[in-house]
CSV table of C-alpha atoms in Angstrom, one decimal:
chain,number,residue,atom,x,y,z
A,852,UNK,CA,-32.3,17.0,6.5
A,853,UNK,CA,-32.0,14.1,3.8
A,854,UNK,CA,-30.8,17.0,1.6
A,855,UNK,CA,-28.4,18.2,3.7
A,856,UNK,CA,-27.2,14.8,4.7
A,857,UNK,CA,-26.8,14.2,0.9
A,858,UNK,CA,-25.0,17.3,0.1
A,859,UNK,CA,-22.6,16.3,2.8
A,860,UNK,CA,-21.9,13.0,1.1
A,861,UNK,CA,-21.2,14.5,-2.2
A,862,UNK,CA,-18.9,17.0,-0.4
A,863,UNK,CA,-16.8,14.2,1.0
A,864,UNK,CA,-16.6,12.3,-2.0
A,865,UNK,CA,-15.6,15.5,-4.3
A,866,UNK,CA,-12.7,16.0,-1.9
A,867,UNK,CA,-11.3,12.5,-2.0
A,868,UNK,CA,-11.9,12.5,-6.0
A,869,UNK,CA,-10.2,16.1,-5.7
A,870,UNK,CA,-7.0,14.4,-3.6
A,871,UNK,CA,-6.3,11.7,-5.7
A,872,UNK,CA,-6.9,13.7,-9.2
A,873,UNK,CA,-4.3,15.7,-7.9
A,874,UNK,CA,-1.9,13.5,-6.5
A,875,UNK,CA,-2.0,11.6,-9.7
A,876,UNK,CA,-1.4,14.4,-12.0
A,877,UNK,CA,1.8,15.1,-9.8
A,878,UNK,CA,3.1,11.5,-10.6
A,879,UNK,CA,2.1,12.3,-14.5
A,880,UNK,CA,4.4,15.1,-14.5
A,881,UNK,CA,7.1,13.9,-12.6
A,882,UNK,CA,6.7,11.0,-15.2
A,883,UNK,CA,7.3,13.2,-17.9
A,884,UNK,CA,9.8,15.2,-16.5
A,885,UNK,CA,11.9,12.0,-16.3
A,886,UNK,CA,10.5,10.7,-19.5
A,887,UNK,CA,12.6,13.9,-20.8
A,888,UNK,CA,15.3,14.0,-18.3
A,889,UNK,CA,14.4,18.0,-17.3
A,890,UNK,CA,16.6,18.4,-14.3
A,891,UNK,CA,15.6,21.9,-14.0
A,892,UNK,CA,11.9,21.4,-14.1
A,893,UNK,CA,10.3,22.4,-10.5
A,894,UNK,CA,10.1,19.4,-7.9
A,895,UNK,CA,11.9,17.2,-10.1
A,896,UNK,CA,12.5,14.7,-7.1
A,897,UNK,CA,15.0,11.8,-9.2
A,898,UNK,CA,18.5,12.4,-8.5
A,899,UNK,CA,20.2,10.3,-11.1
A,900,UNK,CA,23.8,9.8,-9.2
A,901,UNK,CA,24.7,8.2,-5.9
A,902,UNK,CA,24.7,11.9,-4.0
A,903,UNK,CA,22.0,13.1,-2.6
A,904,UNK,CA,21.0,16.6,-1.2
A,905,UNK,CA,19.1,17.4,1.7
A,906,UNK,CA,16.6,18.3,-1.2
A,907,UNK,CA,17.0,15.4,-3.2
A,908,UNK,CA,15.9,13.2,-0.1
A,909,UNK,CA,12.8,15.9,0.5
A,910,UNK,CA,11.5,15.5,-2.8
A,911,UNK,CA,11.5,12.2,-2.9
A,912,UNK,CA,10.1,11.4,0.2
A,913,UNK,CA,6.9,13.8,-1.0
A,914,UNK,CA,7.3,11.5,-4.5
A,915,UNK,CA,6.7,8.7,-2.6
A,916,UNK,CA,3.9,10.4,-0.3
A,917,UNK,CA,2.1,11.8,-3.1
A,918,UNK,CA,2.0,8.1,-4.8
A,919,UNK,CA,0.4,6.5,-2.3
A,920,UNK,CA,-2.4,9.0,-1.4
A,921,UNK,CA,-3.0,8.3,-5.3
A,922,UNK,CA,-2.7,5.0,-4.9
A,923,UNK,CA,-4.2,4.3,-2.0
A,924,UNK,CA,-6.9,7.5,-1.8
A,925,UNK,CA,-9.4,5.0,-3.6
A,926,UNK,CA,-9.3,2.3,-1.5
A,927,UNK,CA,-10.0,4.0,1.6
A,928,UNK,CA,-12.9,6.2,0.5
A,929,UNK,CA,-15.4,3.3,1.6
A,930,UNK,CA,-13.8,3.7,5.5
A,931,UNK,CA,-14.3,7.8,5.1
A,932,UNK,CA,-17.9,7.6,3.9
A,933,UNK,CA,-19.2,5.1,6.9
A,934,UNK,CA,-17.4,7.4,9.5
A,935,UNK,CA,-19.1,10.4,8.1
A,936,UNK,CA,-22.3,8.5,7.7
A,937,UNK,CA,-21.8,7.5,11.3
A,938,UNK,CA,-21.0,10.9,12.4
A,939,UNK,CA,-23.9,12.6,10.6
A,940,UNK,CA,-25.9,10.6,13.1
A,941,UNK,CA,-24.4,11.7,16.1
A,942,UNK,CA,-24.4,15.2,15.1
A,943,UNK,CA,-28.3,14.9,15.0
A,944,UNK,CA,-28.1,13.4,18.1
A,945,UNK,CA,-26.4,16.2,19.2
A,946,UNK,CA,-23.1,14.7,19.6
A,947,UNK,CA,-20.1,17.2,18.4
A,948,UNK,CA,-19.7,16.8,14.5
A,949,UNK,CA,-15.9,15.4,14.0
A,950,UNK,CA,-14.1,16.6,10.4
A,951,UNK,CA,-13.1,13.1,8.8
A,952,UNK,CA,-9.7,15.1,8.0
A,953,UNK,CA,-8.8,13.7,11.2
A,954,UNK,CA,-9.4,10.1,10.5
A,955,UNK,CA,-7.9,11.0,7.4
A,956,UNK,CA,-4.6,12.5,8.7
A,957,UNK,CA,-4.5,9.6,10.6
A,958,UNK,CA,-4.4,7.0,8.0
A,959,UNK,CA,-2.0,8.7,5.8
A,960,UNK,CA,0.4,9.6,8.5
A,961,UNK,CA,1.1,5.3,8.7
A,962,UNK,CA,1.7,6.2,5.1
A,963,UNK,CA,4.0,8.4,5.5
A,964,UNK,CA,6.2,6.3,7.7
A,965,UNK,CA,6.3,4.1,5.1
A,966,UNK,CA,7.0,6.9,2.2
A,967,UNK,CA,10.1,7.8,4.4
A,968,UNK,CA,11.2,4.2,4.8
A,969,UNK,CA,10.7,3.5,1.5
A,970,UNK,CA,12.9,7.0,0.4
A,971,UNK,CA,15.6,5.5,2.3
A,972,UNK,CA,15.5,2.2,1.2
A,973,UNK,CA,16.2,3.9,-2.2
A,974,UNK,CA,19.0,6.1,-1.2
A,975,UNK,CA,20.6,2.6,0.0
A,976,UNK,CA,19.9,0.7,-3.1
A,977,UNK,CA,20.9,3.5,-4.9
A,978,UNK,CA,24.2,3.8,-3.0
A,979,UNK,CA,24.9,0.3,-4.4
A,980,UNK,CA,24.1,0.3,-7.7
A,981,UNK,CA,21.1,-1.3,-6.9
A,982,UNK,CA,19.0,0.8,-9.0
A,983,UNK,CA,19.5,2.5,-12.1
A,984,UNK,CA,18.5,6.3,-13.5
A,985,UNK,CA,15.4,5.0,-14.4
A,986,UNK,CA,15.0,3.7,-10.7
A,987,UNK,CA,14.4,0.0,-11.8
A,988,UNK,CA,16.8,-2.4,-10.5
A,989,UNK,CA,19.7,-3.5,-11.8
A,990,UNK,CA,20.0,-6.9,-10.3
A,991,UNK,CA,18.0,-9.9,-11.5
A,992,UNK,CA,18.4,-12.3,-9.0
A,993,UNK,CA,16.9,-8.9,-6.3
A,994,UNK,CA,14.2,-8.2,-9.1
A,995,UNK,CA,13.3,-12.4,-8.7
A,996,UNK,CA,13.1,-12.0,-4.7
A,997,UNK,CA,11.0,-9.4,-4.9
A,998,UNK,CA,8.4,-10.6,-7.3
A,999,UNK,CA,8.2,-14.1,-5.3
A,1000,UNK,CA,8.2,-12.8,-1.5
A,1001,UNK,CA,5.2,-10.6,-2.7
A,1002,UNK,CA,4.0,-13.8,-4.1
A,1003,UNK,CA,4.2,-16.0,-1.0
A,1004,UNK,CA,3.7,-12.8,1.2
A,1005,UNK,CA,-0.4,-13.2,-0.5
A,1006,UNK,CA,-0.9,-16.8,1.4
A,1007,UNK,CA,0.4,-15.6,4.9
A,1008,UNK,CA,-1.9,-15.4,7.9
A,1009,UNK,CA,-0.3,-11.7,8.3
A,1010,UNK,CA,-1.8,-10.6,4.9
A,1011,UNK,CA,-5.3,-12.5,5.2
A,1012,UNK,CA,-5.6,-11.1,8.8
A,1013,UNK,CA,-4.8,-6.9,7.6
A,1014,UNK,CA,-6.6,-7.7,4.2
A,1015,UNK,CA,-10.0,-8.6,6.9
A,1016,UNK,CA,-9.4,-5.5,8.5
A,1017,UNK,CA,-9.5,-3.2,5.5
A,1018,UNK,CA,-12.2,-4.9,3.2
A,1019,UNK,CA,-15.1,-5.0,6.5
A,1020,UNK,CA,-15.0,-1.1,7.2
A,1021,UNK,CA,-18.2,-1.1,9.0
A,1022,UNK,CA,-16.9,-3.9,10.9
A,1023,UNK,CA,-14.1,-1.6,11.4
A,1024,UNK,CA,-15.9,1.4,12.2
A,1025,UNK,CA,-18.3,-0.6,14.8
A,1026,UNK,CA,-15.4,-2.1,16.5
A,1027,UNK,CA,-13.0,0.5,17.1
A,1028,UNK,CA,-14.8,3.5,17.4
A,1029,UNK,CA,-13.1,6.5,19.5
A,1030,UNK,CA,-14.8,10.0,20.4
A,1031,UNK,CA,-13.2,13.1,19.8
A,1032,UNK,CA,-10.8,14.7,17.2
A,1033,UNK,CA,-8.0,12.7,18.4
A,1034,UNK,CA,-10.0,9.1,18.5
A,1035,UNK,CA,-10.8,9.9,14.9
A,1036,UNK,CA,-7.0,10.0,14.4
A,1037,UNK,CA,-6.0,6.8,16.4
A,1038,UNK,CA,-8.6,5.6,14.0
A,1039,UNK,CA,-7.0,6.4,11.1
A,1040,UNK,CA,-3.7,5.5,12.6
A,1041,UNK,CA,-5.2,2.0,13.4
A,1042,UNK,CA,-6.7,1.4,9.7
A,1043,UNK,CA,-3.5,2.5,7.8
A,1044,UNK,CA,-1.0,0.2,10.2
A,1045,UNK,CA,-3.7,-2.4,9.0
A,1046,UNK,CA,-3.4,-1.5,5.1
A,1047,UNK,CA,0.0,-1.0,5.6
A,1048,UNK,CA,0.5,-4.9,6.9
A,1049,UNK,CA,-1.8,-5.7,3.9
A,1050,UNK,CA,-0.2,-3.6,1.2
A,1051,UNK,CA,3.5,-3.1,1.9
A,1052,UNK,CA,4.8,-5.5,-0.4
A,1053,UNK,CA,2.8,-4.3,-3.3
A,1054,UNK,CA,4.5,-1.1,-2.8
A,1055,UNK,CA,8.0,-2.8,-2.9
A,1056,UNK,CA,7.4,-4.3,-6.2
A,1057,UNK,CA,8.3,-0.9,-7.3
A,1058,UNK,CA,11.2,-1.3,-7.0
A,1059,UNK,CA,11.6,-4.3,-9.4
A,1060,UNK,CA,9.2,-2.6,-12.4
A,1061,UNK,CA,10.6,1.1,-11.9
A,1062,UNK,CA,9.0,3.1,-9.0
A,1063,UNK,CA,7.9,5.7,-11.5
A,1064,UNK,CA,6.4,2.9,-14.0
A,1065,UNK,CA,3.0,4.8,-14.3
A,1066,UNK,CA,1.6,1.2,-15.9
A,1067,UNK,CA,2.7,-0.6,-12.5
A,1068,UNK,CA,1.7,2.2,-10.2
A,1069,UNK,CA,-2.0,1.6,-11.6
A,1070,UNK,CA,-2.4,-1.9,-12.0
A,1071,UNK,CA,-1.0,-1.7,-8.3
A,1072,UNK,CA,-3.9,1.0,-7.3
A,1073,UNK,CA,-6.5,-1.3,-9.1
A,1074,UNK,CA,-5.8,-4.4,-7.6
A,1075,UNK,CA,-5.7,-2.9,-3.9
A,1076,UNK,CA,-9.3,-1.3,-4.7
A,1077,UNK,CA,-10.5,-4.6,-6.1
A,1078,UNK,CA,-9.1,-6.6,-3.2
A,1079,UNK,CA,-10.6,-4.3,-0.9
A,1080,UNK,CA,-14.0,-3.9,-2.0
A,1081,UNK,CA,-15.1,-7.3,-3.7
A,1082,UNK,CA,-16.8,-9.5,-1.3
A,1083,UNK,CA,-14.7,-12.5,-1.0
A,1084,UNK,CA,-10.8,-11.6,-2.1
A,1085,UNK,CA,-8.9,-14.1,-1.1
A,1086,UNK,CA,-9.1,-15.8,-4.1
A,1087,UNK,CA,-7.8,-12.5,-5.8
A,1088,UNK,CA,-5.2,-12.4,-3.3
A,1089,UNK,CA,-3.9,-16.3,-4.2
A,1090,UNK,CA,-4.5,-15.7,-8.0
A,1091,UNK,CA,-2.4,-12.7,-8.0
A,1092,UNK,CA,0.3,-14.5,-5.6
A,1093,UNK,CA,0.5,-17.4,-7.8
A,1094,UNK,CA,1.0,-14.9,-10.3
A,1095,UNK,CA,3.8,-13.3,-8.6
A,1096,UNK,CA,5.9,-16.7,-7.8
A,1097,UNK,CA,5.6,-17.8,-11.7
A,1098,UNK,CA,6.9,-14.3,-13.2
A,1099,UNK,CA,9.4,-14.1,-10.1
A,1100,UNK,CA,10.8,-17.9,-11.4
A,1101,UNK,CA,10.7,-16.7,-15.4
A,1102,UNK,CA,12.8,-13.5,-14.3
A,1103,UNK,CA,15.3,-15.9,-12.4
A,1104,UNK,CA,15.3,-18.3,-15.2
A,1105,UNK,CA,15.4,-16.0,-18.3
């Protein structure tokens, strides 16, 4: 049994490595494809005028999908392994064995809200000039707000209260625990509406560097893991917040 128990672990964990490998090499080449301006290289999702297909919007919104299971794939593996760990027990108490796809699914479908929300946001800027080919910003005074909301967004009760919610998965776990294919789901639901409320702004700041700013997209991805999994991050949160307000001030300024 402690074989098969560990098997199952290593399983779990080669499929979230496996997820965000992949999701990440799709963000390299879309990278390079823009790098090289290929407009006829397959699922090249940046439309580099104000009109938009039905395809251009498609693409993008799977851009945008794609980047955060990369980014975000990481950060949530601790949550997967407890729920498996927890329902490896009930399985040998006999209790039907639940795929953690579900509570997967779940998670990432709060993400994909957010990937379409984000997609249109773009289209909008986009429609105003807002942002140019290489889907950076154009204004400064925009780039400035962005960088020091995400700033002050780091000291609000809203952020410390999601950020408590995603660092204690166990606490998580224990406390919210649904039976059945679709409680694993509302569970998933539940943690990514927390992450969301914890990460959205980092995700905006995209906007200001270049959403395809592979440099960004990482340090973004590292500081999320780190924030999530050290014991005591609010002073990472405030650190990086400070951080924000000061480089959001020099952009105004200079």
């Amino acid at each position: 049994m402690e074989n098969l128990l560990k098997k199952d672990r290593f399983i779990t964990i080669v499929g979230l490595v496996i997820i965000s490998a992949l999701s990440w090499l799709y963000i390299i080449y879309l990278y390079r494809q823009m790098a090289v301006m290929n407009m006829n290289a397959a699922f090249f999702a940046m439309p580099m005028t104000q009109y938009w297909t039905v395809t251009d919007f498609v693409l993008l919104f799977v851009m945008w999908l794609v980047m955060m299971i990369a980014m975000m794939t990481p950060s949530v593996t601790p949550l997967i392994l407890i729920f498996a760990m927890v329902n490896r027990k009930k399985r040998e108490a006999q209790s039907p064995f639940i795929h953690t796809g579900y509570l997967l699914a779940g998670y990432f479908l709060i993400w994909a809200g957010f990937s379409l929300l984000a997609t249109v946001l773009q289209w909008a800027l986009q429609q105003v000039s807002l942002l140019n080919a290489e889907m950076k910003t154009t204004s400064k005074i925009l780039g400035a707000t962005i960088l020091v909301v995400a700033g002050i967004f780091q000291f609000t009760r809203w952020k410390k209260a999601c950020l408590h919610h995603c660092s204690t998965p166990l606490n998580f776990i224990h406390r919210n625990w649904k039976e059945g294919k679709k409680g694993a789901l509302q569970m998933g639901i539940k943690n990514g509406t927390y992450c969301l409320g914890c990460c959205w702004v980092l995700m905006v700041l995209l906007f200001f560097s270049g959403i395809m700013n592979l440099l960004w997209i990482a340090l973004i991805a590292l500081f999320v893991l780190i924030e999530k999994t050290v014991p005591h991050p609010k002073w990472i949160s405030s650190v990086a917040g400070i951080a924000l307000i000061v480089y959001g001030i020099i952009v105004m300024m200079y």
